[in-house]
Structure formats: structure tokens, C-alpha cells
PDB file of C-alpha atoms and ligand atoms in Angstrom:
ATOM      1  CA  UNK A   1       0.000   0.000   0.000  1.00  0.00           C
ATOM      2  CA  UNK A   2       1.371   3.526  -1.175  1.00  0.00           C
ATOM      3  CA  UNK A   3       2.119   5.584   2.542  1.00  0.00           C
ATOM      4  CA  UNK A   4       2.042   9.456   1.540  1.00  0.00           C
ATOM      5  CA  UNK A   5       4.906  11.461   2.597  1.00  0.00           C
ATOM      6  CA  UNK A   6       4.206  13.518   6.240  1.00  0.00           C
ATOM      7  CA  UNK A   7       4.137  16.962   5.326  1.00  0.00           C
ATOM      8  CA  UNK A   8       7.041  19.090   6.357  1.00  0.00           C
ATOM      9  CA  UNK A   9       7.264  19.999   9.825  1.00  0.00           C
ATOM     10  CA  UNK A  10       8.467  23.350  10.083  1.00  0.00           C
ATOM     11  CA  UNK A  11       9.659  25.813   6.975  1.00  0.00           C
ATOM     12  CA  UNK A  12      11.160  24.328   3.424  1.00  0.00           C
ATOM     13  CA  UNK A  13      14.774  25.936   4.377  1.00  0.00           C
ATOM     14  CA  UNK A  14      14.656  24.432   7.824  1.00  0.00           C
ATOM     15  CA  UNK A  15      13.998  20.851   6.626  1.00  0.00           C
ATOM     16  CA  UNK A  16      16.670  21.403   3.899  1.00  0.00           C
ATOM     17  CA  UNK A  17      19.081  22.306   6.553  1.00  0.00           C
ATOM     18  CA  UNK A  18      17.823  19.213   8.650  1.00  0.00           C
ATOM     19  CA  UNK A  19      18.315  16.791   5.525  1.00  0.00           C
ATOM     20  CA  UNK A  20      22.124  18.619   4.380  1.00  0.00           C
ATOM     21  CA  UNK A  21      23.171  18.250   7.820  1.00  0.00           C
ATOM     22  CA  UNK A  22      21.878  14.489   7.050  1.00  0.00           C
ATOM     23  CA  UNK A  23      23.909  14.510   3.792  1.00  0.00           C
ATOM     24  CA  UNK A  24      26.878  16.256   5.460  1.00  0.00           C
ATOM     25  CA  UNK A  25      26.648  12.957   7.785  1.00  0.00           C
ATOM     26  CA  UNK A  26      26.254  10.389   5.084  1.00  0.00           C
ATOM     27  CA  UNK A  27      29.475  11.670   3.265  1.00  0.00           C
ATOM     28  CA  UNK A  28      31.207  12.196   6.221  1.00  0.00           C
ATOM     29  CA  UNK A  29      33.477   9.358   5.997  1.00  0.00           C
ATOM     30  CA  UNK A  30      33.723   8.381   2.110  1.00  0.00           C
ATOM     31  CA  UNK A  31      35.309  10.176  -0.600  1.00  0.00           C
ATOM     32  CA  UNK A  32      34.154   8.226  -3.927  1.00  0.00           C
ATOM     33  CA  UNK A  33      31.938  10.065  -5.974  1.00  0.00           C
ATOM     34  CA  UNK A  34      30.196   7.932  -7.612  1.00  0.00           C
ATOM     35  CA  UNK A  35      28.933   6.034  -4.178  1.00  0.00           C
ATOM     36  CA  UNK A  36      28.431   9.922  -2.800  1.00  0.00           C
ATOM     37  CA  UNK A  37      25.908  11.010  -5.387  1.00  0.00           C
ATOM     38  CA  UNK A  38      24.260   7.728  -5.377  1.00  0.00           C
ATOM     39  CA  UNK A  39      23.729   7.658  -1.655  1.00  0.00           C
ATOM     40  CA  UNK A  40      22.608  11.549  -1.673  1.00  0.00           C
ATOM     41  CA  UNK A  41      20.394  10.526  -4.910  1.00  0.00           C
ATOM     42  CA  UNK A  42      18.618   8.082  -2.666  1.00  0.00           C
ATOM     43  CA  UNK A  43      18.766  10.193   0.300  1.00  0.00           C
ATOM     44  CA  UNK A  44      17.139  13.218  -1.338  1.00  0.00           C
ATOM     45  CA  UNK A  45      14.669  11.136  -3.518  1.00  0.00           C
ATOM     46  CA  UNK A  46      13.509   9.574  -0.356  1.00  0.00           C
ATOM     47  CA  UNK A  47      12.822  12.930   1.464  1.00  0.00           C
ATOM     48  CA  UNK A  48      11.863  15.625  -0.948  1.00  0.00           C
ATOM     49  CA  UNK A  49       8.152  15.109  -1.744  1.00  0.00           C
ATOM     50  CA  UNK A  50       6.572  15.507  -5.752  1.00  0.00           C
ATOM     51  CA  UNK A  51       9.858  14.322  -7.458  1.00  0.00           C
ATOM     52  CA  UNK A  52       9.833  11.543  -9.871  1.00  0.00           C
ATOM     53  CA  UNK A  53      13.305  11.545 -11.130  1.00  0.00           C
ATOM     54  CA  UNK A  54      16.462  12.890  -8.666  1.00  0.00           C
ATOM     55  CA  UNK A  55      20.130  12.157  -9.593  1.00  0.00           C
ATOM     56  CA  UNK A  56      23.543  13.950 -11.936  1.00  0.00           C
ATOM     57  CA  UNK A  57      25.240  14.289 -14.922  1.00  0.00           C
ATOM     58  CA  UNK A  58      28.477  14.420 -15.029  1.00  0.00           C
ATOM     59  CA  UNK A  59      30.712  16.673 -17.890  1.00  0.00           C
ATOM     60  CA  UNK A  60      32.754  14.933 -19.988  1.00  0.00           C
ATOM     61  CA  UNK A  61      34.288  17.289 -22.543  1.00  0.00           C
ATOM     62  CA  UNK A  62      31.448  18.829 -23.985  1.00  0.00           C
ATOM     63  CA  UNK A  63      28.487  16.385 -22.683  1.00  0.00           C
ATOM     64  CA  UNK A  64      26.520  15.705 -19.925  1.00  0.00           C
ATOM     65  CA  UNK A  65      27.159  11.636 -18.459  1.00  0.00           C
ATOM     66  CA  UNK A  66      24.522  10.337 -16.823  1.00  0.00           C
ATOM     67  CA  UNK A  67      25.274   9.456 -13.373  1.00  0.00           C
ATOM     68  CA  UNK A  68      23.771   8.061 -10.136  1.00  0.00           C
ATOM     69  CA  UNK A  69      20.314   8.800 -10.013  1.00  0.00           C
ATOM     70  CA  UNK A  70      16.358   7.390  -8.831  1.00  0.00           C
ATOM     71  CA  UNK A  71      13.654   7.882 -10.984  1.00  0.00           C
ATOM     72  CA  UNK A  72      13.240   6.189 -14.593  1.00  0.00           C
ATOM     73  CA  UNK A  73      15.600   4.926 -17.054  1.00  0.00           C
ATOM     74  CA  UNK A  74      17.031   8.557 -18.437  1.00  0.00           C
ATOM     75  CA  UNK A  75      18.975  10.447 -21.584  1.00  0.00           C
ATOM     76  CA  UNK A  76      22.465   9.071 -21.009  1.00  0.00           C
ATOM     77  CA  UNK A  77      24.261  11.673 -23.180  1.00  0.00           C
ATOM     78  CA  UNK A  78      23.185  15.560 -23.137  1.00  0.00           C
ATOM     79  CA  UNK A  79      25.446  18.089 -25.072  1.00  0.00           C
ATOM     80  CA  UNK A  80      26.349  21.021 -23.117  1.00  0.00           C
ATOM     81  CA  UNK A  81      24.167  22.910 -25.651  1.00  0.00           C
ATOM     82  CA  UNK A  82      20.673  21.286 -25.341  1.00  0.00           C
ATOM     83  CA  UNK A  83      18.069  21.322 -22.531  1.00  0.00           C
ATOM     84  CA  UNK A  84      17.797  22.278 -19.084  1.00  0.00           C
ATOM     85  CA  UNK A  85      20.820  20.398 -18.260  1.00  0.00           C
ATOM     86  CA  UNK A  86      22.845  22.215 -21.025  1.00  0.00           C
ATOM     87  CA  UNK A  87      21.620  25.614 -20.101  1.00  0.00           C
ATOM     88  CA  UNK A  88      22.883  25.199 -15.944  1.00  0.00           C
ATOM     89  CA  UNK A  89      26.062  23.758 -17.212  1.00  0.00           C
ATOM     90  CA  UNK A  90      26.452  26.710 -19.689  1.00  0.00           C
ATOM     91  CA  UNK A  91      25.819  29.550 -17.467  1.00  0.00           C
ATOM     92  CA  UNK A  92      27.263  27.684 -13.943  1.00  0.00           C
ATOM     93  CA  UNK A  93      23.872  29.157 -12.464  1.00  0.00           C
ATOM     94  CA  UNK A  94      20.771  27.021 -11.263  1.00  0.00           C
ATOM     95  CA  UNK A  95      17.887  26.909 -13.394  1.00  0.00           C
ATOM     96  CA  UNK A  96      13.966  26.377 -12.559  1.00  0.00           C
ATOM     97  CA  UNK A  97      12.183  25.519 -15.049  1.00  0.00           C
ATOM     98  CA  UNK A  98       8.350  25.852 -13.482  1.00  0.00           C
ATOM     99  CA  UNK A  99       6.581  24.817 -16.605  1.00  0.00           C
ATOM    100  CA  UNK A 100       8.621  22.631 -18.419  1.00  0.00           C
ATOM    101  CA  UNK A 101       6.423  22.110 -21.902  1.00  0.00           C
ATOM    102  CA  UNK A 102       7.192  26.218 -21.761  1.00  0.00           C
ATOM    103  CA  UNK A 103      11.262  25.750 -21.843  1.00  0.00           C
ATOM    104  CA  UNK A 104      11.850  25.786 -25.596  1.00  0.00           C
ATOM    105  CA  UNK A 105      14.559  22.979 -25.424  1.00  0.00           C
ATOM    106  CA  UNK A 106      13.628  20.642 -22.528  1.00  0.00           C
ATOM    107  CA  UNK A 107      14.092  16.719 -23.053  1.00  0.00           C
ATOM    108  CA  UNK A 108      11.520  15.062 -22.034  1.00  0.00           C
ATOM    109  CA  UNK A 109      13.092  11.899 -20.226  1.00  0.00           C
ATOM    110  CA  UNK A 110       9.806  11.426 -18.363  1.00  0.00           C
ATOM    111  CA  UNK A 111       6.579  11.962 -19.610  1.00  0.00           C
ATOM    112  CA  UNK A 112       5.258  12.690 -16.155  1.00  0.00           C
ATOM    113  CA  UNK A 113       8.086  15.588 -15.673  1.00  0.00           C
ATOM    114  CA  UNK A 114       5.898  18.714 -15.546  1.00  0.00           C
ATOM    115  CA  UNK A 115       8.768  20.991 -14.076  1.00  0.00           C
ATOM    116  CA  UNK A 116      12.642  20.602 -13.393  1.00  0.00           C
ATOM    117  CA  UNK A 117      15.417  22.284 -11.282  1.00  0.00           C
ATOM    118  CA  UNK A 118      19.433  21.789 -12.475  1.00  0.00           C
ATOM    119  CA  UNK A 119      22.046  23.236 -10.274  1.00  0.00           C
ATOM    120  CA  UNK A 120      25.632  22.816 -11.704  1.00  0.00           C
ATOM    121  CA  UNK A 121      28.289  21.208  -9.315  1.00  0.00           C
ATOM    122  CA  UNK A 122      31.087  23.619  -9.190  1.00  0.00           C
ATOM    123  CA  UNK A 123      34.374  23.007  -7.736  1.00  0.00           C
ATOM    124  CA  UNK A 124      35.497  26.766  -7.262  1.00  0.00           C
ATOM    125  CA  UNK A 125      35.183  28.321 -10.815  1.00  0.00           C
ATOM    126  CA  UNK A 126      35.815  24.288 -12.579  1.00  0.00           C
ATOM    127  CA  UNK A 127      32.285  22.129 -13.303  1.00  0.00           C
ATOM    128  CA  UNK A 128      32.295  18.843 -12.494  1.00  0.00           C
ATOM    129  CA  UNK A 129      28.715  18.218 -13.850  1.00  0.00           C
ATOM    130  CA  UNK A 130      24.997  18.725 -12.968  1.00  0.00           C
ATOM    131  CA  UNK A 131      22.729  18.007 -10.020  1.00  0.00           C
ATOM    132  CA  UNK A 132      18.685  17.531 -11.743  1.00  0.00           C
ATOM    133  CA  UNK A 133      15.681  16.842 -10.162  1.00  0.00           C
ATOM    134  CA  UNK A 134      12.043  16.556 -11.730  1.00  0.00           C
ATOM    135  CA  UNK A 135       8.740  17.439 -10.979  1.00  0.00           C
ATOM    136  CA  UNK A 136       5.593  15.807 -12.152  1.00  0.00           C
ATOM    137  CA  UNK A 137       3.632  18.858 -10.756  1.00  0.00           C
ATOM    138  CA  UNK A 138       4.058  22.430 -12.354  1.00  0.00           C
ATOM    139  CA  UNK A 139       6.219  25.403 -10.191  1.00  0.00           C
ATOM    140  CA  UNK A 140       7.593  22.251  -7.526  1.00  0.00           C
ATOM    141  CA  UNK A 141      10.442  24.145  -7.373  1.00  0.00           C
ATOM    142  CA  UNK A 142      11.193  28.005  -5.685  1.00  0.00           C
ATOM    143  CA  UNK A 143      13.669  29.572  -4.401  1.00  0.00           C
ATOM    144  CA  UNK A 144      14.028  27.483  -1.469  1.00  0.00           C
ATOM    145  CA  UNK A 145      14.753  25.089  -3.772  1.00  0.00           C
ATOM    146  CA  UNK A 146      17.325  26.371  -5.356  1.00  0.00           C
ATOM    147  CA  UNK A 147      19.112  27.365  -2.099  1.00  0.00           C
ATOM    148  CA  UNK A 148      18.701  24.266  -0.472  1.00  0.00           C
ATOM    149  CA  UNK A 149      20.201  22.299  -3.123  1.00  0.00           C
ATOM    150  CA  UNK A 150      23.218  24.404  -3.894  1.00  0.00           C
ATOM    151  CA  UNK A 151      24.382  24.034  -0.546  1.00  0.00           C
ATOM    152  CA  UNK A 152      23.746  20.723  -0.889  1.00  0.00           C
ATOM    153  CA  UNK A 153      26.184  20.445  -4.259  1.00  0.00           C
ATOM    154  CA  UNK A 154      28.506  22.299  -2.150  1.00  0.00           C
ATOM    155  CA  UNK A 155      28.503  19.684   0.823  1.00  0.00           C
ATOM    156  CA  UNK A 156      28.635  17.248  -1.950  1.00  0.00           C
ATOM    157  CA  UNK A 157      31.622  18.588  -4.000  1.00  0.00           C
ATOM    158  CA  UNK A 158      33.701  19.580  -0.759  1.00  0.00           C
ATOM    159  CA  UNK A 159      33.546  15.528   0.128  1.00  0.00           C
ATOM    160  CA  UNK A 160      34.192  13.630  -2.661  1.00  0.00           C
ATOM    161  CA  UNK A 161      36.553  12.713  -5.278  1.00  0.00           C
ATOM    162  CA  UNK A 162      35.535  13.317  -8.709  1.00  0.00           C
ATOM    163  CA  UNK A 163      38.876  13.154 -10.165  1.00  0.00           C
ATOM    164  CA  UNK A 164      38.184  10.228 -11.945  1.00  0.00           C
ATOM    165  CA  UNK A 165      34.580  11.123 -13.250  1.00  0.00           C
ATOM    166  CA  UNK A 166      34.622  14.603 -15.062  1.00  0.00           C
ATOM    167  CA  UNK A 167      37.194  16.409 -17.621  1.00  0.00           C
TER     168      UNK A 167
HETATM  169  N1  SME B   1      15.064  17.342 -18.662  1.00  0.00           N
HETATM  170  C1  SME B   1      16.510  17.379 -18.749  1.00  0.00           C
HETATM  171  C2  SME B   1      17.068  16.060 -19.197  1.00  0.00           C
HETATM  172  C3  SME B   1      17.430  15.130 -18.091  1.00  0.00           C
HETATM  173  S1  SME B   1      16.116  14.343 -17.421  1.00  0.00           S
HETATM  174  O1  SME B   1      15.162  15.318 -16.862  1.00  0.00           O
HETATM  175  C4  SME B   1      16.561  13.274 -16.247  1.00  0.00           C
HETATM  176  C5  SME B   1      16.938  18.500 -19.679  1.00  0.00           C
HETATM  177  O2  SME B   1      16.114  19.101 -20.371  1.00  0.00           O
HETATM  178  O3  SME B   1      18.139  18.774 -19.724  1.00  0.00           O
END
């Protein structure tokens, strides 16, 4: 039997701050970072409510490698020029996309998707890839969001080893 998620107890920055001090545990004593992201993939998948697809892409000259992730079997190769993916990567900023049949671009990897966030990884000014995460409900994603998850790339990045993933 499907058991909804509890709602939130207190505010969306406080329960972000609750789960990256989580994360912040979890990595603690690993550096890989393949087994990081898919342990934060599974972590984050778990906890955030109205996502159907959480996980990376790592950059690999001028593409996007799928990496770790939960949802449904995705695009395993994204140029750095197409999508939602493309455009964080491009412009090192995070992207929300609240509508995403209105972002001229998107790939559709999920039908269900209905809006997307994609915050890059940065290691200082160098990219090591992208973190995404899907919606299947319109405007899922604020600026909570966005603030919660970069620190979350940044807990992330700061402990693992990705020196054998990106370049
Ligand atoms: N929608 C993304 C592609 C990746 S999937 O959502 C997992 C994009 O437009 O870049």
C-alpha cells in the first residue's frame, strides 16, 4: 500500500538544513563520488516530496554523463548545448524551469516531468557536472529550492573525489 509522505514539519529551508546536515553525515566518511551522489540521490529522492526523477550528470568534454540517479531509465548523453541540463552547465547558475512544456529545449526523459530544477556542481570556478531533479507537478520548485540544493552540491563537492569522473 502507497504511505504518503508527512508533510514538512516546520519551513522548506529548515527541513533542507535538517536533511544537508543528514547529507553532510552520510558523506562524512567516504570520498568516492560515484557512491556519494548515489547515496545523496537516494537520500534526497527519499525525502523531498513531488519528485519523480532525482540524480547527476556528469561533464565529460562537452556532454553531460549520466550518473547516479532514482527515478526512470534517463537520456544518457546531453550536449552542453541542449536542454535544461545544457543551459545550468552553460551559465554555472541554477535553473527552474516551473513549466517545463514552456522551456523551448527541454528533453523530455519522463513523460510525467511537468517541471525541473538543475544546479551545476562547481568546484570553485571548474564544473564537475549537474545536479537535476524533476517534478511531475508544475512550479515544484522556488527559491528554497534552489538554495537548499546548492548548498547541498557544495557539501557534496567539498567531500568527494571526482577526479576520476569529469574532464
Ligand atoms: N530534462 C533534462 C534532461 C534530463 S532528465 O530530466 C533526467 C533536460 O532538459 O536537460
Amino acid at each position: 500500500m502507497h504511505v504518503p509522505k508527512p508533510p514538512f514539519a516546520g519551513s522548506k529551508s529548515e527541513r533542507y538544513a535538517e536533511l544537508n546536515a543528514q547529507l553532510a553525515a552520510l558523506l562524512g566518511a567516504e570520498r568516492d563520488g560515484v557512491a556519494n551522489c548515489a547515496n545523496m540521490a537516494a537520500l534526497y529522492f527519499e525525502a523531498l516530496p513531488e519528485l519523480n526523477w532525482f540524480g547527476f550528470y556528469f561533464l565529460r568534454g562537452e556532454e553531460l554523463v549520466l550518473g547516479p540517479f532514482q527515478g526512470k531509465v534517463a537520456c544518457v548523453r546531453i550536449p552542453v548545448t541542449r536542454g535544461v541540463c545544457g543551459a545550468a552547465a552553460r551559465e554555472r547558475k541554477t535553473v527552474v524551469v516551473p513549466d517545463v512544456q514552456a522551456f523551448a529545449g527541454h528533453i523530455a526523459c519522463d513523460a510525467a516531468s511537468r517541471s525541473e530544477i538543475v544546479v551545476p556542481l562547481l568546484d570553485g570556478a571548474r564544473l564537475l557536472g549537474v545536479l537535476d531533479a524533476d517534478s511531475p507537478r508544475q512550479n515544484r520548485f522556488d527559491a528554497d529550492d534552489a538554495a537548499g540544493l546548492e548548498a547541498a552540491a557544495q557539501i557534496l563537492v567539498q567531500s568527494s573525489d571526482f577526479s576520476r569522473l569529469s574532464g
